Tab-separated table of C-alpha atoms in Angstrom:
chain	number	residue	atom	x	y	z
A	1	ASP	CA	48.517	63.212	-83.678
A	2	ILE	CA	47.259	66.732	-84.285
A	3	VAL	CA	49.588	69.263	-82.700
A	4	MET	CA	47.940	72.336	-81.205
A	5	THR	CA	50.201	75.395	-81.007
A	6	GLN	CA	49.177	78.402	-78.950
A	7	THR	CA	50.552	81.912	-79.061
A	8	PRO	CA	51.525	83.737	-76.993
A	9	LEU	CA	52.568	81.465	-74.133
A	10	SER	CA	52.233	84.344	-71.730
A	11	SER	CA	50.050	87.402	-71.983
A	12	PRO	CA	50.321	90.272	-69.506
A	13	VAL	CA	47.182	92.358	-69.798
A	14	THR	CA	45.884	95.520	-68.164
A	15	LEU	CA	42.547	95.187	-66.401
A	16	GLY	CA	39.716	96.364	-68.606
A	17	GLN	CA	41.753	95.889	-71.768
A	18	PRO	CA	41.188	93.179	-74.391
A	19	ALA	CA	43.207	89.994	-74.711
A	20	SER	CA	43.593	87.558	-77.555
A	21	ILE	CA	45.028	84.053	-77.760
A	22	SER	CA	45.713	82.178	-80.972
A	23	CYS	CA	45.665	78.456	-81.566
A	24	ARG	CA	46.873	76.724	-84.694
A	25	SER	CA	46.385	73.058	-85.443
A	26	SER	CA	48.748	70.957	-87.552
A	27	GLN	CA	45.787	69.623	-89.557
A	28	SER	CA	42.326	70.853	-90.370
A	29	LEU	CA	39.898	70.300	-87.513
A	30	VAL	CA	36.888	69.907	-89.763
A	31	ASN	CA	35.447	66.534	-88.796
A	32	SER	CA	33.929	64.086	-91.264
A	33	ASP	CA	30.521	65.125	-89.913
A	34	GLY	CA	31.201	68.713	-90.995
A	35	ASN	CA	31.633	70.065	-87.494
A	36	THR	CA	34.812	71.516	-86.017
A	37	TYR	CA	35.449	70.287	-82.514
A	38	LEU	CA	37.684	73.029	-81.203
A	39	SER	CA	37.169	74.120	-77.615
A	40	TRP	CA	38.768	76.594	-75.260
A	41	LEU	CA	39.376	75.801	-71.596
A	42	GLN	CA	40.264	78.052	-68.688
A	43	GLN	CA	42.218	76.792	-65.708
A	44	ARG	CA	42.377	79.082	-62.729
A	45	PRO	CA	45.157	78.493	-60.183
A	46	GLY	CA	44.498	75.347	-58.173
A	47	GLN	CA	41.341	74.511	-60.111
A	48	PRO	CA	40.459	71.939	-62.770
A	49	PRO	CA	39.980	73.125	-66.325
A	50	ARG	CA	36.643	74.647	-67.197
A	51	VAL	CA	35.175	74.832	-70.682
A	52	LEU	CA	34.537	78.318	-72.028
A	53	ILE	CA	33.907	77.781	-75.729
A	54	TYR	CA	33.008	74.697	-77.777
A	55	GLN	CA	32.822	74.112	-81.516
A	56	ILE	CA	34.878	77.245	-82.210
A	57	SER	CA	32.443	79.911	-81.074
A	58	ASN	CA	29.723	78.573	-78.769
A	59	ARG	CA	29.883	79.849	-75.216
A	60	PHE	CA	29.226	77.198	-72.584
A	61	SER	CA	26.481	77.761	-70.046
A	62	GLY	CA	27.343	80.485	-67.560
A	63	VAL	CA	30.361	81.818	-69.449
A	64	PRO	CA	30.383	85.634	-69.588
A	65	ASP	CA	29.831	87.176	-72.989
A	66	ARG	CA	33.171	88.963	-72.840
A	67	PHE	CA	34.618	85.637	-73.996
A	68	SER	CA	34.317	84.883	-77.697
A	69	GLY	CA	35.818	82.368	-80.083
A	70	SER	CA	36.376	82.463	-83.809
A	71	GLY	CA	38.286	80.777	-86.580
A	72	ALA	CA	38.099	77.938	-89.050
A	73	GLY	CA	40.155	75.081	-90.428
A	74	THR	CA	43.468	75.308	-88.627
A	75	ASP	CA	43.438	78.805	-87.119
A	76	PHE	CA	41.418	79.802	-84.100
A	77	THR	CA	41.255	82.695	-81.666
A	78	LEU	CA	39.925	83.271	-78.192
A	79	LYS	CA	39.184	86.882	-77.321
A	80	ILE	CA	38.383	88.498	-74.019
A	81	SER	CA	36.832	91.896	-74.632
A	82	ARG	CA	37.700	93.387	-71.225
A	83	VAL	CA	39.923	91.430	-68.868
A	84	GLU	CA	38.721	91.123	-65.284
A	85	PRO	CA	40.689	89.917	-62.240
A	86	GLU	CA	38.984	86.501	-62.241
A	87	ASP	CA	40.264	85.836	-65.769
A	88	VAL	CA	43.773	85.173	-64.476
A	89	GLY	CA	44.822	81.639	-65.292
A	90	VAL	CA	45.953	79.384	-68.089
A	91	TYR	CA	43.948	78.990	-71.272
A	92	TYR	CA	44.057	75.903	-73.452
A	93	CYS	CA	42.702	75.091	-76.850
A	94	THR	CA	41.773	71.467	-77.425
A	95	GLN	CA	40.563	69.459	-80.379
A	96	ALA	CA	38.195	66.529	-80.476
A	97	SER	CA	37.942	66.195	-84.239
A	98	GLN	CA	40.500	63.409	-84.559
A	99	LEU	CA	41.698	60.738	-82.151
A	100	PRO	CA	43.744	61.033	-80.050
A	101	TYR	CA	42.342	64.285	-78.781
A	102	THR	CA	45.032	66.836	-78.021
A	103	PHE	CA	45.589	70.080	-76.165
A	104	GLY	CA	47.624	73.199	-76.738
A	105	GLN	CA	50.489	73.917	-74.378
A	106	GLY	CA	48.575	76.647	-72.608
A	107	THR	CA	48.699	80.443	-72.460
A	108	MET	CA	49.126	82.103	-69.105
A	109	LEU	CA	47.033	85.241	-68.732
A	110	GLU	CA	48.326	87.568	-66.061
A	111	ILE	CA	47.546	91.076	-64.994
A	112	LYS	CA	50.170	93.774	-65.572
B	1	GLN	CA	24.436	70.138	-63.084
B	2	VAL	CA	26.657	67.142	-63.689
B	3	GLN	CA	29.333	66.619	-61.050
B	4	LEU	CA	32.258	64.226	-61.145
B	5	GLN	CA	34.503	63.056	-58.330
B	6	GLU	CA	37.687	61.044	-58.691
B	7	SER	CA	38.813	58.578	-56.057
B	8	GLY	CA	41.763	56.264	-55.691
B	9	PRO	CA	45.234	55.987	-54.178
B	10	GLY	CA	47.474	59.012	-54.019
B	11	LEU	CA	50.647	56.948	-53.974
B	12	VAL	CA	51.462	53.872	-56.020
B	13	LYS	CA	54.667	51.908	-56.451
B	14	PRO	CA	56.677	51.686	-59.664
B	15	SER	CA	55.651	48.746	-61.855
B	16	GLY	CA	52.338	48.684	-60.021
B	17	THR	CA	48.796	49.257	-61.257
B	18	LEU	CA	46.696	52.373	-60.745
B	19	THR	CA	42.938	52.122	-60.512
B	20	LEU	CA	40.895	55.312	-60.353
B	21	THR	CA	37.145	55.659	-60.167
B	22	CYS	CA	35.009	58.592	-61.163
B	23	ALA	CA	31.591	58.924	-59.533
B	24	VAL	CA	29.021	60.800	-61.585
B	25	SER	CA	26.146	62.695	-59.976
B	26	GLY	CA	23.485	65.008	-61.336
B	27	GLY	CA	23.230	62.986	-64.517
B	28	SER	CA	23.194	59.461	-65.858
B	29	ILE	CA	26.270	57.704	-67.093
B	30	LYS	CA	23.965	56.214	-69.723
B	31	SER	CA	23.550	59.614	-71.356
B	32	ASN	CA	24.792	60.093	-74.917
B	33	ASN	CA	28.255	61.178	-73.843
B	34	TRP	CA	31.764	59.845	-73.705
B	35	TRP	CA	33.401	59.702	-70.290
B	36	THR	CA	36.994	60.806	-70.366
B	37	TRP	CA	40.240	60.618	-68.430
B	38	VAL	CA	42.827	63.369	-68.784
B	39	ARG	CA	46.047	63.813	-66.866
B	40	GLN	CA	48.196	66.867	-66.278
B	41	THR	CA	51.858	67.313	-65.519
B	42	PRO	CA	54.012	70.456	-65.482
B	43	GLU	CA	56.252	68.887	-68.129
B	44	LYS	CA	53.699	67.637	-70.652
B	45	GLY	CA	50.651	69.729	-69.812
B	46	LEU	CA	47.239	68.189	-70.435
B	47	GLU	CA	47.212	64.701	-71.938
B	48	TRP	CA	44.087	62.873	-73.081
B	49	ILE	CA	44.239	59.298	-71.818
B	50	GLY	CA	41.066	57.963	-73.345
B	51	GLU	CA	37.305	57.707	-73.166
B	52	VAL	CA	34.607	55.163	-72.522
B	53	TYR	CA	30.937	55.025	-73.519
B	54	HIS	CA	28.277	53.469	-71.314
B	55	SER	CA	28.080	50.559	-73.776
B	56	GLY	CA	31.689	49.729	-72.939
B	57	ASN	CA	33.147	51.065	-76.176
B	58	THR	CA	36.496	52.718	-75.645
B	59	ASN	CA	39.070	54.893	-77.367
B	60	TYR	CA	42.560	55.142	-75.935
B	61	ASN	CA	45.567	57.325	-76.598
B	62	PRO	CA	47.999	55.145	-78.589
B	63	SER	CA	50.838	56.437	-76.418
B	64	LEU	CA	49.281	54.582	-73.481
B	65	ASN	CA	47.142	52.047	-75.307
B	66	SER	CA	48.812	48.879	-74.123
B	67	ARG	CA	48.642	49.938	-70.473
B	68	VAL	CA	45.150	51.422	-70.236
B	69	THR	CA	41.768	49.894	-69.559
B	70	MET	CA	38.580	51.865	-68.989
B	71	SER	CA	35.237	50.537	-67.897
B	72	VAL	CA	31.783	51.666	-66.825
B	73	ASP	CA	29.618	50.496	-63.933
B	74	THR	CA	26.128	51.657	-64.810
B	75	SER	CA	24.662	50.294	-61.572
B	76	LYS	CA	26.893	52.666	-59.586
B	77	ASN	CA	26.850	55.492	-62.130
B	78	GLN	CA	30.624	55.541	-62.274
B	79	PHE	CA	33.499	54.759	-64.562
B	80	SER	CA	37.055	53.641	-63.979
B	81	LEU	CA	40.598	53.861	-65.271
B	82	LYS	CA	43.234	51.176	-64.881
B	83	LEU	CA	46.833	51.966	-65.797
B	84	THR	CA	49.489	49.286	-65.514
B	85	SER	CA	53.290	49.122	-65.437
B	86	LEU	CA	53.603	52.467	-63.733
B	87	THR	CA	56.739	54.586	-63.801
B	88	ALA	CA	57.603	57.976	-62.362
B	89	ALA	CA	56.477	59.481	-65.666
B	90	ASP	CA	52.895	58.555	-64.745
B	91	THR	CA	52.976	60.905	-61.767
B	92	ALA	CA	50.286	63.451	-62.555
B	93	VAL	CA	46.987	64.978	-61.586
B	94	TYR	CA	44.310	62.750	-63.078
B	95	TYR	CA	40.975	64.253	-64.071
B	96	CYS	CA	37.770	62.578	-65.090
B	97	SER	CA	35.485	64.502	-67.376
B	98	ARG	CA	32.363	64.304	-69.452
B	99	GLU	CA	33.640	65.053	-72.918
B	100	ARG	CA	35.947	67.747	-71.539
B	101	THR	CA	32.952	69.912	-70.540
B	102	TYR	CA	32.260	68.871	-66.963
B	103	TRP	CA	35.395	68.040	-64.961
B	104	GLY	CA	36.188	66.487	-61.611
B	105	GLN	CA	38.458	68.274	-59.160
B	106	GLY	CA	41.361	65.998	-60.005
B	107	ILE	CA	43.430	63.597	-57.950
B	108	LEU	CA	47.204	63.759	-57.577
B	109	VAL	CA	48.809	60.385	-58.139
B	110	THR	CA	52.474	59.955	-57.282
B	111	VAL	CA	54.433	56.945	-58.479
B	112	SER	CA	57.225	56.289	-56.012
B	113	SER	CA	58.675	53.527	-53.910
């Protein structure tokens, strides 16, 4: 199985300041079709996960443009340009390039 | 907007069988998508259980493979999960999802006598 490792596990951030979460996979996520199926999910307290970013850098419908994704191969990053109160929650990276699909352990974003 | 809603028992007995159903609205289950089950526990986080296509093709997590069956009912626009030989370790919030983009609200399943 591909292991997804996120850092940090907890990120206290000041409102209006940027935040960054890293995700490293134990194997390359480049699929045989040439695409990289790396997504980022947000889970607010008491809510199901919600997709923010798919295929490394594509924002899902309705996701604010302060969220951006980047990376390639085995190293990926989610950035929030200016953290807002509603961004509090846990963020997960997840891969769908190789079965079984796997998730990172989650990064808790909290406000200082 | 695709919406998904899980249903099923909240409490099941050890060694028993769990059957969950996910009703899909706002879209057809015959679309070109895989329909997924994911579960979440505080200890293990998010765990992909498997996926089913409207044709009946499936992919399962090998860690659960022998205990999992997924199926689709196209007439009801829904899909199902069956998990057998339950233990306390199967206690989790179970989510259905369309390829991890659209998610249901989740259902807490507790395995206890």
